[in-house]
Short mmCIF file of C-alpha atoms in Angstrom, two decimals:
data_model
loop_
_atom_site.label_atom_id
_atom_site.label_comp_id
_atom_site.label_asym_id
_atom_site.label_seq_id
_atom_site.Cartn_x
_atom_site.Cartn_y
_atom_site.Cartn_z
CA MET R 1 0.41 -5.00 -12.99
CA SER R 2 2.47 -5.60 -9.65
CA ASN R 3 6.05 -4.02 -8.55
CA GLY R 4 7.17 -7.45 -8.45
CA PHE R 5 9.91 -6.40 -10.46
CA TYR R 6 11.64 -4.20 -8.04
CA THR R 7 10.68 -5.70 -4.70
CA GLY R 8 9.20 -9.12 -5.29
CA VAL R 9 5.64 -8.00 -3.43
CA SER R 10 2.27 -7.42 -5.01
CA ASP R 11 0.32 -4.49 -4.82
CA GLU R 12 -1.66 -5.34 -1.40
CA GLU R 13 1.65 -6.28 -0.02
CA ALA R 14 3.16 -2.99 -0.99
CA MET R 15 0.28 -0.88 0.32
CA GLU R 16 0.46 -3.73 3.45
CA ALA R 17 4.29 -2.81 3.89
CA ILE R 18 3.28 0.68 3.81
CA GLU R 19 2.14 0.73 6.69
CA MET R 20 3.65 -2.45 8.73
CA ASP R 21 7.45 -1.38 7.63
CA ARG R 22 9.68 1.36 8.71
CA ARG R 23 11.89 0.79 6.31
CA TRP R 24 9.17 1.83 3.52
CA GLN R 25 7.80 4.48 5.44
CA LEU R 26 10.97 5.91 6.59
CA VAL R 27 12.04 6.08 2.46
CA LEU R 28 8.22 7.75 2.01
CA ASP R 29 8.65 10.10 5.06
CA CYS R 30 5.76 8.97 6.64
CA LEU R 31 7.22 7.20 10.09
CA ASP R 32 4.90 5.94 12.12
CA CYS R 33 1.66 7.19 9.76
CA GLU R 34 -1.21 4.94 10.94
CA GLN R 35 -2.90 5.36 7.34
CA PRO R 36 -0.95 4.78 4.68
CA PRO R 37 0.01 8.42 2.19
CA PHE R 38 -1.88 7.21 -0.86
CA GLY R 39 -4.13 4.28 -1.91
CA LYS R 40 -2.93 1.09 -4.16
CA GLY R 41 -4.81 3.19 -7.37
CA THR R 42 -2.51 5.37 -6.83
CA LEU R 43 0.25 3.05 -6.35
CA VAL R 44 -0.87 1.78 -9.65
CA ARG R 45 -1.86 5.10 -11.74
CA PHE R 46 2.14 6.24 -10.33
CA ARG R 47 3.71 3.51 -11.62
CA ALA R 48 2.39 3.26 -14.63
CA LEU R 49 3.01 7.08 -15.58
CA LEU R 50 6.23 6.14 -14.95
CA MET R 51 6.56 3.51 -16.81
CA SER R 52 5.28 5.47 -19.88
CA LYS R 53 7.69 7.68 -19.98
CA SER R 54 10.54 5.19 -19.31
CA PHE R 55 11.43 7.27 -15.97
CA ASP R 56 11.09 4.16 -13.96
CA ARG R 57 14.25 3.08 -15.51
CA ARG R 58 16.00 6.39 -15.28
CA LEU R 59 15.20 6.53 -11.46
CA ILE R 60 16.88 3.22 -10.92
CA GLU R 61 19.90 4.12 -13.33
CA LYS R 62 20.30 7.58 -11.66
CA THR R 63 20.15 5.56 -8.09
CA ILE R 64 23.50 3.46 -8.82
CA CYS R 65 24.94 5.91 -10.58
CA MET R 66 24.83 7.85 -7.19
CA ALA R 67 25.58 4.23 -5.14
CA GLN R 68 28.59 4.44 -6.81
CA LYS R 69 30.27 7.63 -6.72
#
């Protein structure tokens, strides 16, 4: 399963973005990191856990609500 629903990138592309893209690093609090703060397996498991509890949807809804304020 990829995270493309939200970002349009595969898991592999997300891991590369974490290493190369300062915007991703800023969000993950790892600016100028030499290695990603977690591996692809962790990303997959974390996303699956969020989705199993509908936390992914709640996170997006809360983010939209905060942005509207």
